[in-house]
Coordinates of C-alpha atoms in Angstrom, one line a residue:
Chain A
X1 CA 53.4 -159.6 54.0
X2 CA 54.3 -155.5 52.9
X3 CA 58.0 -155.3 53.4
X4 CA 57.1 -151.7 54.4
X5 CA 55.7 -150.8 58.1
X6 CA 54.0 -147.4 56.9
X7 CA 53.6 -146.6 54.1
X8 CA 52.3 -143.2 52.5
X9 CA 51.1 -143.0 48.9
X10 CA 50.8 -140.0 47.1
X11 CA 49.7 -137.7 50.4
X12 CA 48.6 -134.4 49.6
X13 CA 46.9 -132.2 52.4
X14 CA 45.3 -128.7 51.8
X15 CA 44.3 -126.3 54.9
X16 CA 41.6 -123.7 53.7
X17 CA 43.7 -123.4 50.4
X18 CA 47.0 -123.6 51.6
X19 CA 49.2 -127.1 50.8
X20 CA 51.0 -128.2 53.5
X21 CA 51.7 -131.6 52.3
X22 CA 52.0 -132.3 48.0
X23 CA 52.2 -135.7 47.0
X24 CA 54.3 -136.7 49.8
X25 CA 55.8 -140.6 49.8
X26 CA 57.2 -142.6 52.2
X27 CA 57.9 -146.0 53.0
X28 CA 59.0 -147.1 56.6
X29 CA 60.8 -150.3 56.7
X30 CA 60.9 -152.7 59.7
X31 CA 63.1 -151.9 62.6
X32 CA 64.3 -148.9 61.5
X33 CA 64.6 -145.5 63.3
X34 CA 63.1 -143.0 60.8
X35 CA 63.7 -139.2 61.6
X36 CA 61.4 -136.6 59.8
X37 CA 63.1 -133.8 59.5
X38 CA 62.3 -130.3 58.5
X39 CA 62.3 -126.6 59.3
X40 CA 59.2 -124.9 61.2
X41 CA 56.3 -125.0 58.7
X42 CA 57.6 -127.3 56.6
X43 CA 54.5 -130.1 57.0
X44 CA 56.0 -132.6 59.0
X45 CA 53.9 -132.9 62.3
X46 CA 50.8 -132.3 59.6
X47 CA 52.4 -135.4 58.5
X48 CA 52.9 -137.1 61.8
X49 CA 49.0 -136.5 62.5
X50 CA 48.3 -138.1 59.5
X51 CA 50.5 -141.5 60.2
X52 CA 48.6 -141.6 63.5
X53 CA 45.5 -141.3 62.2
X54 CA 44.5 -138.4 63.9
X55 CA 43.2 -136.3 60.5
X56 CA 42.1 -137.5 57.3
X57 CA 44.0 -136.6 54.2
X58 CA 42.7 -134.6 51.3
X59 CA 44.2 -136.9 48.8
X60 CA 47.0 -139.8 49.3
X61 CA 46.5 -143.5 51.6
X62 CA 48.6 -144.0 54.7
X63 CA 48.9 -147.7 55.1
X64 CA 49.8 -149.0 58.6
X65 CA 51.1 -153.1 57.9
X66 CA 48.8 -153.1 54.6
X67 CA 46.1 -151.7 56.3
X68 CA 44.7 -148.3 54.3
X69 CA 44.0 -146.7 58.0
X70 CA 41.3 -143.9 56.1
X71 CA 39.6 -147.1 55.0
X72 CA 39.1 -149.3 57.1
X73 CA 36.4 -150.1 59.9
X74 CA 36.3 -148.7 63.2
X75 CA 37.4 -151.9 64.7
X76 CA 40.2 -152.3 62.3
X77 CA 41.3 -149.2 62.6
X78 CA 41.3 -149.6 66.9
X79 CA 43.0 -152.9 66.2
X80 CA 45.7 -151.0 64.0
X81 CA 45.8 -148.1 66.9
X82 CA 47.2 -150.5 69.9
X83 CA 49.7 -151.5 67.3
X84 CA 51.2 -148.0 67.5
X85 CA 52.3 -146.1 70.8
X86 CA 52.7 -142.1 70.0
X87 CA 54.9 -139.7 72.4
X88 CA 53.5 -136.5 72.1
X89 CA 56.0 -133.2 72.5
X90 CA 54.1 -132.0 75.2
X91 CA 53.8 -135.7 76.8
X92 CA 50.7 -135.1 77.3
X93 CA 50.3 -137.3 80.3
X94 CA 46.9 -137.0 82.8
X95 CA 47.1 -135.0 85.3
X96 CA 44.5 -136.5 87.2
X97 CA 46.6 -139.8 87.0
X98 CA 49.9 -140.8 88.7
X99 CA 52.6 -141.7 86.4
X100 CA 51.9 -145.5 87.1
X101 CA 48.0 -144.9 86.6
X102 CA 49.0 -142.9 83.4
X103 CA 50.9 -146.3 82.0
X104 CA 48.7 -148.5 83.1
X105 CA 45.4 -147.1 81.5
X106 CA 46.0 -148.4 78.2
X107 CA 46.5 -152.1 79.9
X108 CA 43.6 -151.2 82.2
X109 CA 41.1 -150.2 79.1
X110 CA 42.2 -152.5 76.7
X111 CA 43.4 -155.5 78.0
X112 CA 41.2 -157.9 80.6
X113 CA 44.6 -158.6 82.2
X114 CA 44.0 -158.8 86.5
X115 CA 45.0 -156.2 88.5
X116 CA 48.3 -157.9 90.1
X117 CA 49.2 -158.9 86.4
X118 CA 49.1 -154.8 85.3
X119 CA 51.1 -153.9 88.1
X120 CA 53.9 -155.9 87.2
X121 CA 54.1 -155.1 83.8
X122 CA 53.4 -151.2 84.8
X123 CA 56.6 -151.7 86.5
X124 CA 58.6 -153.5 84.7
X125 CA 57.6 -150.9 81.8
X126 CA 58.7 -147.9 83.8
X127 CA 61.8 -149.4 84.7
X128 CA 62.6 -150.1 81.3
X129 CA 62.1 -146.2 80.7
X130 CA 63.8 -145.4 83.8
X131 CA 61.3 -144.6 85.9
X132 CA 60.7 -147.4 88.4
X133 CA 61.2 -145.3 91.5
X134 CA 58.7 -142.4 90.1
X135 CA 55.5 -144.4 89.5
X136 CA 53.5 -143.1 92.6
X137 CA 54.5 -138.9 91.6
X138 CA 52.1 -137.1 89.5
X139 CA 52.8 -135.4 86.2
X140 CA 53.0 -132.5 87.8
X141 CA 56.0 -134.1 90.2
X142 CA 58.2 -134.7 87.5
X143 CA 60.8 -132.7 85.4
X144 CA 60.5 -132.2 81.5
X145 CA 62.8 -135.5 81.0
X146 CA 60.5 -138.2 83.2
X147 CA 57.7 -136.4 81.6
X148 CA 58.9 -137.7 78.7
X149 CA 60.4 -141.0 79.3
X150 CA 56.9 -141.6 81.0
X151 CA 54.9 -140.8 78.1
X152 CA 57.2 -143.2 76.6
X153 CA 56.4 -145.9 79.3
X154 CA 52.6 -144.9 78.4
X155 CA 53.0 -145.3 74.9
X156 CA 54.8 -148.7 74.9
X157 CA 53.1 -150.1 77.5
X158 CA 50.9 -152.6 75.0
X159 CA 54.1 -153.3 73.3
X160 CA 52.8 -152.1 69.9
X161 CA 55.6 -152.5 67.1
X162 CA 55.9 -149.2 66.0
X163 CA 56.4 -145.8 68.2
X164 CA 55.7 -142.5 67.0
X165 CA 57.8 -139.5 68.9
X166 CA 56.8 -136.0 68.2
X167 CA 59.4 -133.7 68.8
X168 CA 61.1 -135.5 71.5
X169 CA 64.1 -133.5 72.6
X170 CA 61.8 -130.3 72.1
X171 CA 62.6 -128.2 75.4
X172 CA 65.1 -130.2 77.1
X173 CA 68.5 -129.7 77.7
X174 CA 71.1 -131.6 75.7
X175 CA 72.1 -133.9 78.5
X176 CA 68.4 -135.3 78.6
X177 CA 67.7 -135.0 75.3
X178 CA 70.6 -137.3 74.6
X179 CA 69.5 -139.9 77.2
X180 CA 66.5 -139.6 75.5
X181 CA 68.4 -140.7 72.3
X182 CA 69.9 -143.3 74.1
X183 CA 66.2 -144.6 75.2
X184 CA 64.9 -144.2 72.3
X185 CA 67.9 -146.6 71.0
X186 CA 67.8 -148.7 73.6
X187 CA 63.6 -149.3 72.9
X188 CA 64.5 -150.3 68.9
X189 CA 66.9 -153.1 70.2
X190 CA 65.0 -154.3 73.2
X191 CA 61.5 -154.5 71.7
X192 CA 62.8 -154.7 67.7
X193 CA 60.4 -151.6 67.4
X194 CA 60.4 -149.4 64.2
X195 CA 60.3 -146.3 65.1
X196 CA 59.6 -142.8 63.7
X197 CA 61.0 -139.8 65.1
X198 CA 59.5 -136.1 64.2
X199 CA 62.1 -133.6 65.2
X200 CA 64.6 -130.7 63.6
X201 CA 67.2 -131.4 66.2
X202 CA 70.3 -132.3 63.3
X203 CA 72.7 -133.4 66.3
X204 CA 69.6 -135.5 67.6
X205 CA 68.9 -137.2 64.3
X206 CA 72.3 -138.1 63.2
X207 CA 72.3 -140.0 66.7
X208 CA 69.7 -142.4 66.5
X209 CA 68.5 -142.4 62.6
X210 CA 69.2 -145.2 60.3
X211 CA 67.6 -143.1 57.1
X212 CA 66.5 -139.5 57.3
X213 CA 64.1 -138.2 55.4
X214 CA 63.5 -134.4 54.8
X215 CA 60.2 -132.4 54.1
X216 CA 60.6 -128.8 52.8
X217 CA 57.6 -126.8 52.1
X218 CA 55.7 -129.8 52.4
X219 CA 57.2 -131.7 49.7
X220 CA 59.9 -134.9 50.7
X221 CA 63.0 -133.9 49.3
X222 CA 65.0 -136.5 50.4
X223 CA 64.5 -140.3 51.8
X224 CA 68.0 -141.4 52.8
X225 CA 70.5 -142.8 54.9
X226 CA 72.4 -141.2 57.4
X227 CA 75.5 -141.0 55.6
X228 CA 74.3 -140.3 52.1
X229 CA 72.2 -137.2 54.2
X230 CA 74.8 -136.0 55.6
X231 CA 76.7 -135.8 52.2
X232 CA 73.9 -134.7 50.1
X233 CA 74.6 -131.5 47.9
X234 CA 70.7 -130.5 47.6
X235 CA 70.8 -127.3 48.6
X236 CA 67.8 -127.3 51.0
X237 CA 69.6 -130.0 53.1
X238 CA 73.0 -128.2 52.7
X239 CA 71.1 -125.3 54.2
X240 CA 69.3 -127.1 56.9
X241 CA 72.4 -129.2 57.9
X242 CA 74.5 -125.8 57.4
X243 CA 72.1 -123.5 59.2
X244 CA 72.1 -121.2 56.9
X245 CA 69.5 -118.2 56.8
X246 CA 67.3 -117.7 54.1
X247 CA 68.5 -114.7 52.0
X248 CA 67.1 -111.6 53.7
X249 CA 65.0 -110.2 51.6
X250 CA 64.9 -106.3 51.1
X251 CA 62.3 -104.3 52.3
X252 CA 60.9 -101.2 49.8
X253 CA 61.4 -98.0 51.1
X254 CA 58.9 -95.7 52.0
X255 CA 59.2 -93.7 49.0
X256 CA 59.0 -96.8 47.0
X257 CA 55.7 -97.9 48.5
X258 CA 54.4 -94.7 47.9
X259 CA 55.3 -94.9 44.6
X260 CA 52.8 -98.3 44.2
X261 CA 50.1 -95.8 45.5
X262 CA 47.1 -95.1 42.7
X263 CA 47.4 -91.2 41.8
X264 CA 50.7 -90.8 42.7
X265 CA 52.4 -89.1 40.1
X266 CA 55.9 -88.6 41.9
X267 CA 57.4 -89.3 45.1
X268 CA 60.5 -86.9 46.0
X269 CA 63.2 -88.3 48.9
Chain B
X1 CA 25.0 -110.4 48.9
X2 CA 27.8 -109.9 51.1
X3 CA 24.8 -110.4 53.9
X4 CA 23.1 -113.1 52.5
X5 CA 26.6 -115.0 52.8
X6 CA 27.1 -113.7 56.0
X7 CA 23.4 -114.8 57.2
X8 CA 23.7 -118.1 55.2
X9 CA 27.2 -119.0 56.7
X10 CA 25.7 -118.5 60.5
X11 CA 22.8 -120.6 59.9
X12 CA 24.8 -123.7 58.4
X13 CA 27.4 -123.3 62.0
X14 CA 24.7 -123.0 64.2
X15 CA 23.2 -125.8 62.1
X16 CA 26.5 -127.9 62.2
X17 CA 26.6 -127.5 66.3
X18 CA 22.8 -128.6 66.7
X19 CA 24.0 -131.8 64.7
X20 CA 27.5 -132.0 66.8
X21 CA 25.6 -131.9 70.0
X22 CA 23.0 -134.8 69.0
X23 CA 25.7 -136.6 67.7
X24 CA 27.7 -136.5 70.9
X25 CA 24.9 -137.1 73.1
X26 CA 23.9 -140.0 71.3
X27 CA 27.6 -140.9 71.6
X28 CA 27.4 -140.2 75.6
X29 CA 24.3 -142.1 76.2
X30 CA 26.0 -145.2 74.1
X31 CA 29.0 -144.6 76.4
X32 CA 27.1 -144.4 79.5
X33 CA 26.5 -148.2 80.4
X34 CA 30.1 -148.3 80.2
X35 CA 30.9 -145.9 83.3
X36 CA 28.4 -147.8 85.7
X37 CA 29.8 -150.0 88.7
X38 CA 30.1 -153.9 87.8
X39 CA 29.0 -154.0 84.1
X40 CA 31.3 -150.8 83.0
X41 CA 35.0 -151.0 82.5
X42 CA 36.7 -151.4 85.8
X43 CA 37.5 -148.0 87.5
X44 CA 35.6 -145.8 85.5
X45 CA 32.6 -145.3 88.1
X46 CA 35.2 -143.9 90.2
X47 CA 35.6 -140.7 88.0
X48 CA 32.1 -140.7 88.1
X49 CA 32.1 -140.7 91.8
X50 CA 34.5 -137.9 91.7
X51 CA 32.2 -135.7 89.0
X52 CA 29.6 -136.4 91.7
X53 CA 31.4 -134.7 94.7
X54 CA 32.6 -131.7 92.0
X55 CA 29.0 -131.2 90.7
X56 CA 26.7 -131.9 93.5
X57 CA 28.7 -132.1 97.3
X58 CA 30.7 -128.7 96.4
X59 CA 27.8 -127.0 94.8
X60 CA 25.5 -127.4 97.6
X61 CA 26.4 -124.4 100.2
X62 CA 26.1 -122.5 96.9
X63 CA 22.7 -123.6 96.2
X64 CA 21.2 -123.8 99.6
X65 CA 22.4 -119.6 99.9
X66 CA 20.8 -118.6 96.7
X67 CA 17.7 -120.6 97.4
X68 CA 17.2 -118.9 100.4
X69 CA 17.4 -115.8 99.5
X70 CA 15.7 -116.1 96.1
X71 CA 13.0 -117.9 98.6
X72 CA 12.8 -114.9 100.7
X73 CA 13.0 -112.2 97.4
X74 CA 9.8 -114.7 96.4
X75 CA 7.9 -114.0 99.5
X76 CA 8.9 -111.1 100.3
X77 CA 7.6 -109.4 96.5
X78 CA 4.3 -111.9 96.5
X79 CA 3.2 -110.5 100.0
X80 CA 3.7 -107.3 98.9
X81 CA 0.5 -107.2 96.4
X82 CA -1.2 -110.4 98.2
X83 CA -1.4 -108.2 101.7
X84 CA -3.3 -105.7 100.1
X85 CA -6.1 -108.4 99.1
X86 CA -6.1 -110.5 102.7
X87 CA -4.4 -113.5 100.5
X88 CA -0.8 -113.5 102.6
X89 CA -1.5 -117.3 102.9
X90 CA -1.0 -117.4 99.6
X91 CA 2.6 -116.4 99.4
X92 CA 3.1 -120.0 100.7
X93 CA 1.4 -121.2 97.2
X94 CA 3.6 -118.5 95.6
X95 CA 6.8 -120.3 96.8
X96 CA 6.3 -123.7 97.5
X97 CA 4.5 -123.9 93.5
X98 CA 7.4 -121.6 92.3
X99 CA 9.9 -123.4 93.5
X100 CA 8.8 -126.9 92.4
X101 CA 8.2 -126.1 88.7
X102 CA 10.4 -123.6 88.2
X103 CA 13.0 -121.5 90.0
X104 CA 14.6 -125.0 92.1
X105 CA 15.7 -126.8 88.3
X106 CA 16.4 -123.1 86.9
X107 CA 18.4 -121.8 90.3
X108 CA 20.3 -124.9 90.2
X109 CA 20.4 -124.9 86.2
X110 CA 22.4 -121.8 86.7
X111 CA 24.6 -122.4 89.6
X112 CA 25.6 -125.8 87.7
X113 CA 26.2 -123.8 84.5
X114 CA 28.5 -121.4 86.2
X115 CA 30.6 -123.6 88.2
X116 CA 30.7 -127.4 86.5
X117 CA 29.5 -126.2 82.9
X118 CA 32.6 -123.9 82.9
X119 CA 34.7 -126.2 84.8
X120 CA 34.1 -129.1 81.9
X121 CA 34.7 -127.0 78.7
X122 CA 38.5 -125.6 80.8
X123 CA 39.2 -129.1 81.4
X124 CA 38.7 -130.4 77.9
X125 CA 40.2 -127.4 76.4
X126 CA 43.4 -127.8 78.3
X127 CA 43.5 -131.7 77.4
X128 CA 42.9 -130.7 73.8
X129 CA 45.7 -127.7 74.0
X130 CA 48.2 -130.6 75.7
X131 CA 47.3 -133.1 73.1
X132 CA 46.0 -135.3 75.6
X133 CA 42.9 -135.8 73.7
X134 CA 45.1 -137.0 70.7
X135 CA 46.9 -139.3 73.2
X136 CA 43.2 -141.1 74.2
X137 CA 42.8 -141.6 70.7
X138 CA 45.7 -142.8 69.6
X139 CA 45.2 -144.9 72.4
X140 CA 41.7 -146.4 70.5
X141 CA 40.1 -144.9 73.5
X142 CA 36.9 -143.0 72.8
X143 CA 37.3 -139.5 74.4
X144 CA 33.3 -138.9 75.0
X145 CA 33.1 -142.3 76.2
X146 CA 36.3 -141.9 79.1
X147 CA 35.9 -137.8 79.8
X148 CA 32.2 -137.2 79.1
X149 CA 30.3 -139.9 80.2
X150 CA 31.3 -139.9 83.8
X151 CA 30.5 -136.3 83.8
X152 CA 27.2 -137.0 82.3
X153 CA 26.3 -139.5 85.1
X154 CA 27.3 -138.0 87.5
X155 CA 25.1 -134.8 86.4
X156 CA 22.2 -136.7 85.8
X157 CA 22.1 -138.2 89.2
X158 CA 23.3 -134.5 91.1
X159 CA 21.4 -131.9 89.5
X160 CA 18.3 -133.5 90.4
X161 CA 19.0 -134.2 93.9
X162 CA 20.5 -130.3 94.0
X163 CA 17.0 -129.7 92.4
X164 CA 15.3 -131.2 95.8
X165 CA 17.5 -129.5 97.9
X166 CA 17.5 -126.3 96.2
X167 CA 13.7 -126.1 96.4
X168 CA 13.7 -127.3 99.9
X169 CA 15.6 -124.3 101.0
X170 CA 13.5 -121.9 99.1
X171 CA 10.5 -123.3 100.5
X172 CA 12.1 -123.1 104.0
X173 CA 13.1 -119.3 103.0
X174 CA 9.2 -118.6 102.6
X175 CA 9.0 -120.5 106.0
X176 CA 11.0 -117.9 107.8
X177 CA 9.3 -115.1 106.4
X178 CA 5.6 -116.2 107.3
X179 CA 7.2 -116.7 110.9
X180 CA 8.6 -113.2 110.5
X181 CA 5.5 -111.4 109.7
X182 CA 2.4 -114.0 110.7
X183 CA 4.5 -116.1 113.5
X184 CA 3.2 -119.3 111.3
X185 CA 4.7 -122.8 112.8
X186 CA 6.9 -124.8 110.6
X187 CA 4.3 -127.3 110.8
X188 CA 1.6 -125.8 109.9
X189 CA 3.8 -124.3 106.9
X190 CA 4.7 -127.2 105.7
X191 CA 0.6 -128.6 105.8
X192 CA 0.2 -125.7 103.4
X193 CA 2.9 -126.1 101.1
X194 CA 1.9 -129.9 101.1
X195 CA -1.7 -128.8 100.2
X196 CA -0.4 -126.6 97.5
X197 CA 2.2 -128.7 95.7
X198 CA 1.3 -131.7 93.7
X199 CA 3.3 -134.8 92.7
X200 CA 3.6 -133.9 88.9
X201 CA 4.8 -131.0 89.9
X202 CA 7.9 -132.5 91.9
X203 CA 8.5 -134.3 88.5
X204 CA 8.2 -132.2 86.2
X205 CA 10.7 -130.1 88.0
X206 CA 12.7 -133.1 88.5
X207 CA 12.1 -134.1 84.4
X208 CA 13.6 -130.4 83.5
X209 CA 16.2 -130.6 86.1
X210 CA 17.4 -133.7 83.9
X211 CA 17.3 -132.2 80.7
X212 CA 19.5 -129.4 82.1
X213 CA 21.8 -131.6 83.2
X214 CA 22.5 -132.7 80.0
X215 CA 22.4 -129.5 78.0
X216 CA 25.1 -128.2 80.5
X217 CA 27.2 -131.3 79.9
X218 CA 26.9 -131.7 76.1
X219 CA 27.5 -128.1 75.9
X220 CA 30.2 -127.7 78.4
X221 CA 32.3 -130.8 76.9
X222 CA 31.4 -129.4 73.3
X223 CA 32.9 -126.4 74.0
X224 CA 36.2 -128.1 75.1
X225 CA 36.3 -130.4 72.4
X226 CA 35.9 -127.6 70.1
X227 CA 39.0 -125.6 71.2
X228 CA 41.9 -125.0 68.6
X229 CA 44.9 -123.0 69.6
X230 CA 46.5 -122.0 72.6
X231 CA 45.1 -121.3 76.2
X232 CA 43.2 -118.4 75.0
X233 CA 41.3 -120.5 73.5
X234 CA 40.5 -121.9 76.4
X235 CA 39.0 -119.2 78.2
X236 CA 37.3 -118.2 75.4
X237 CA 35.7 -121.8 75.2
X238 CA 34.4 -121.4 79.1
X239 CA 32.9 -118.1 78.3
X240 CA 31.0 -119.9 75.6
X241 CA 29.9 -122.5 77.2
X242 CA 28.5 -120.8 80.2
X243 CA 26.8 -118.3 77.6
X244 CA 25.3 -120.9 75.6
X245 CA 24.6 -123.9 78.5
X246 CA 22.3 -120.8 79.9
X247 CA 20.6 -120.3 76.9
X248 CA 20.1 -123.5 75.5
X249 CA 18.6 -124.1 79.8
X250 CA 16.0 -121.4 79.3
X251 CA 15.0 -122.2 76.3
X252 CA 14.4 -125.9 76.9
X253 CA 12.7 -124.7 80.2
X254 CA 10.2 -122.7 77.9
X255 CA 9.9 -125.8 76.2
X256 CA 9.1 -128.0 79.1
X257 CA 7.0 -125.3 80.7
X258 CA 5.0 -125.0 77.6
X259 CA 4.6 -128.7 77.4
X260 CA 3.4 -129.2 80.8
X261 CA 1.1 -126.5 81.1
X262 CA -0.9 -127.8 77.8
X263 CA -0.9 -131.4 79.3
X264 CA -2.5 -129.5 82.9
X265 CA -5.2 -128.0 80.2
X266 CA -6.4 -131.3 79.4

């Protein structure tokens, strides 16, 4: 039995030349909240995509329970799929469907459970998110928040162990994003999930993280618990955590570009 | 060299999305026993149902106005030259053969191409660009088999009958016009244009009208699938499949018409 849920080895990923991820590793421990941090660019929904098996990496295993998820059959690999629920940032929820059709598609397409049976549990799954009064509105019906909370309901809904969230709190205000904490809490001691949280909300991940870890430029620079995070001395983290700008740096003048011209002997101000 | 790179690097994509397409409509007709009513997955023929009423219900008043007037354009330039020669009769051959073989699958080929073609590569796109794509499969749902396939049913089984129809109203255009000019009874028409048309001619129409279907599926959903980026993408990704659905249409009905007038000469 792995003592790690996830675990990446050695992940390297390379975008028409350009490394996003180098040799990133990671080991994600049972019923634990995990938050990814990093700044804009720095690899870690590249990373995210790769947990979920959405993109192959160039180099490196992701291994989901043991299970090398870039080598393993198409049936293993669906098997290893309903054991992980993913909340998109964008919730990505069907339009076509009501918010009770949305979470019940997964039951309804993978399970042979009746009819009657997936009702009840649809329920009883937006109600754990909050939503039981909402299940007959369309995505369309419901603010940024439910949106969420129902892709949540969508993405537990075949009560996999482990839940993915992408961006969570991205475009909320701070009163739902920290309810959304609070749900996202709530899930890890109800259903003894482990969960992984992608987001570069500091405030958001100090709430609900038992370990950090931070990518910067598409290396992991740190792995470690809240505490020791918030007390590292790296300077990357002190900067993130400090929100500090990078150092500007200077622009050349005009004359100085004109200098760098080929057959320009002298440039006068 | 700079050409030869350029000229080599065009073949290989065009290349790579002949072998996308056959690998995705392999995938769809895997997926499609799946989307039937009883042995499919529960539901699913519903969305089919609903690609039904998209495809063929709304796209009829469409159809029926373009066939009539392309019916009446088709008499109207055959009795033109046939009245010279005392063969106006004729223009009844013109349009009821016409519209069999050839401008009822293409007409509707078109129409189809413009409004559901279009329609499927926005849809997908937007599900791509709102990661809902990423959701079905993270969800170990295949996306060809739960957004494609019910399209692709439902197309096979509309564009033929929109075929029929489409053909029937050119034919009735061509009835008008020989009551217009020769005061010709409908049913004395309609001997003629039973005279002139033949049964393989009904079926090869209908045979092309099938293959459209599916090139203006395959090519609409690939189109979608294909998108990267934002929303511009996504019109960008409509343009292309309309542009390429009506290609890919006339050439296969070359193809087809090739085909079936070699198997006529034997």
């Amino acid at each position: 039995m792995p003592t790690s849920v996830i675990s990446v080895r050695d992940l390297s990923v390379n975008y028409d030349g350009h490394q996003v991820l180098d040799r990133v590793n990671l080991d994600i421990r049972p019923n634990e909240i995990l938050v990814l941090l990093g700044g804009s660019g720095s690899g870690k929904t590249t990373m995210l995509r790769h947990i979920i098996g959405l993109e192959a990496p160039n180099a490196g295993n992701i291994l989901i329970r043991g299970v090398d998820i870039n080598n393993c059959s198409a049936e293993v690999l669906k098997q290893i799929r309903r054991q992980v629920g993913v909340a998109f940032q964008e919730a990505a929820l069907f339009n076509s469907l009501s918010t009770e059709e949305n979470v019940a598609l997964p039951l309804r397409e993978l399970t042979n459970l009746a009819d009657p049976v997936i009702e009840i549990m649809v329920y009883i799954t937006l109600a754990a998110v909050g939503l039981a009064e909402s299940g007959k509105l369309m995505p369309h019906e419901l603010s940024g928040g439910m949106k969420k909370r129902a892709a949540v309901a969508r993405a537990i809904a075949l009560d996999p162990g482990i839940l993915v969230f992408d961006e969570p709190s991205a475009g909320l205000d701070p009163i739902v994003s920290a309810e959304l904490d609070e749900l996202i809490l709530f899930l890890k001691q109800a259903f003894q999930m482990t969960i992984v949280v992608v987001t570069h909300e500091i405030s958001s991940a100090f709430r609900i993280a038992d370990r950090i870890a931070m990518l910067y430029k598409g290396s992991m620079i740190a792995v470690e618990d809240k505490e020791s995070f918030k007390a590292s001395t790296h300077p990357r983290i002190r900067q993130f955590l400090d929100r500090v700008p990078d150092k500007v740096v200077e622009t050349p003048t005009v004359q100085e570009h004109l200098r760098e011209l080929s057959g320009m002997t002298g440039v006068e101000s | 060299m700079k050409i030869l790179e350029g000229i080599g690097a065009g073949v290989i994509q065009q290349f790579a999305y002949i072998g996308g397409l056959s690998d995705q409509f392999w995938s769809g007709i895997r997926a499609l026993p799946r989307v039937l009513p009883v042995i499919g997955r529960r539901g699913r023929w519903r969305d089919a149902i609903r690609q039904m009423t998209a495809i063929g219900v709304s796209a009829l008043p469409m159809i029926a106005i373009m066939a009539i007037c392309s019916g009446m354009i088709l008499a109207l330039q055959g009795a033109g030259e046939l009245r010279r020669f005392g063969a106006l009769r004729y223009v009844i051959d013109l349009v009821a053969v016409g519209f069999t073989r050839e401008l009822g699958p293409l007409l509707t080929a078109i129409v189809v191409s413009g409004r559901s073609g279009s329609a499927f590569s926005a849809e997908i796109g937007t599900m791509v660009v709102t990661s809902e794509i990423d959701a079905l499969r993270t969800m170990a749902l295949d996306p060809v088999e739960f957004v494609l396939a019910p399209k692709y049913l439902a197309a096979i089984l509309m564009v033929p009958c929109l075929t029929i129809m489409c053909s029937v109203f050119g034919i009735l255009a061509g009835a008008g016009f020989m009551y217009l000019s020769t005061h010709m009874t409908l049913g004395i028409y309609i001997r003629y244009v039973f005279d002139s048309i033949l049964l393989r001619d009904v079926f090869g129409g209908l045979i092309k009208s099938v293959a459209f279907a599916t090139i203006i599926v395959h090519v609409g959903c690939m189109e979608g699938f294909k998108v990267r980026g934002g929303p511009e993408a996504v019109g960008r990704s409509t343009t292309s499949a309309v542009v390429r659905s009506t290609f890919l249409v006339i050439l296969a009905d070359l193809f087809f018409t090739a085909v079936f007038y070699l198997a006529r000469m034997q």
